[in-house]
Phi, psi and omega in degrees: 000130180286148175284158177296339181290350177286345180227188176265004185300316180299321179293316180298314180296319178300316179295323178296318179293312180298314181295319179295317179299310183293317181294315179293319180298317179299316178297315184290329180280325191244348183236338187263136177264119182297129176223104185286357174266354182260128176300335181298323178301315182289327175297318178295322177300314180294320180293318180291326174299314180298322179287324172302315178299322177299324176299314182292319179298323177293317175299320178298315179297325177297326178297334177264005175072028187243014176272314180222146179294321178290120186297321180294317179293318178303314180292321180299316178296319177299316179295318180297312182294321177296319179293317179295334176280061177053050170064036171292149181264115179299319181292335176279321181290320189305302183294324181294321180294321179288332172294322178300316180292321184286323186241036188310130176056042175232180179295342180264359180277113183292342182268348185260140176211130181274092181191183180286175187304312187290319178293319178297317179298317178298316179298318180299312181294323181298331180294331192241341181270130180244163177298319179299320178297318179296319179296314179297320178296319180294318178297315180298317179301313182290332174286319181296322182287353173282336185239354181220148177304137183302324179298324178292317181297316180293314186290322190247353175242308183290304185299311179299324180294321178289317178298325180295322178297323176293318179298312180296317181293313186294311184273335185257349181226304187294303181300316182293329190245358181286157176075189181265148177239152180298147180303330181275001175277092190294339180260001179046049186221139169273170177219140178297144176300149186293110172203097191295328178293309179295323180296321178291313183294326183286317181189048175053044177072007181280358167291337172281065194278325175301320180297323178295316179292328179291325182223070185296344177274010178264126180294160186303324186281000174246359183299328179298332178290323176295321177300323181295339180280356176060045179266352185286152178263000000 
């Protein structure tokens, strides 16, 4: 199976995610009036959460070199998406993610922690959140509330970014790696049951996590094809 970097498809999809995230956020911050009695407000929160997750998934694909064939462009897109995801550091994420693949579910795996959901989530966040990132987020927040209602900033920038970390952790780390796995499960990963619609909505097919570890050079938008090959345990 060819990587997305063999064509321009990965670049186009990355641009669609970045553009959709930025365009919707601009509308929600500067044109939309928050109404907590309207279902539309909550729909927008969920949609913006999904797009935040898309930014991280795109940065993740760049770490595997499958967004663009040109290495510099691939890295640039990865850095941009990581930065837009509330100032995550691509250079900090890159080595840790590859350690996760190399040492999955071992003492050297930075994403794994043998504990309950909340302790594991705290451990997971501690690996990637820095003081500098928190400062930049705080500065951005205070600048945004100068030009947009604070309720909009909280509802459509702060809340979706936090919900997205839960989405990524729950579907991309906790569910796939929790509990015991059979000795012959070489990737020590569970996989979501085949339902491509739910798999996309839940976390851009990363619930097909065994498949990702089995074929890490496959971009997120092709993971469903790996699932179709029935390689999951």
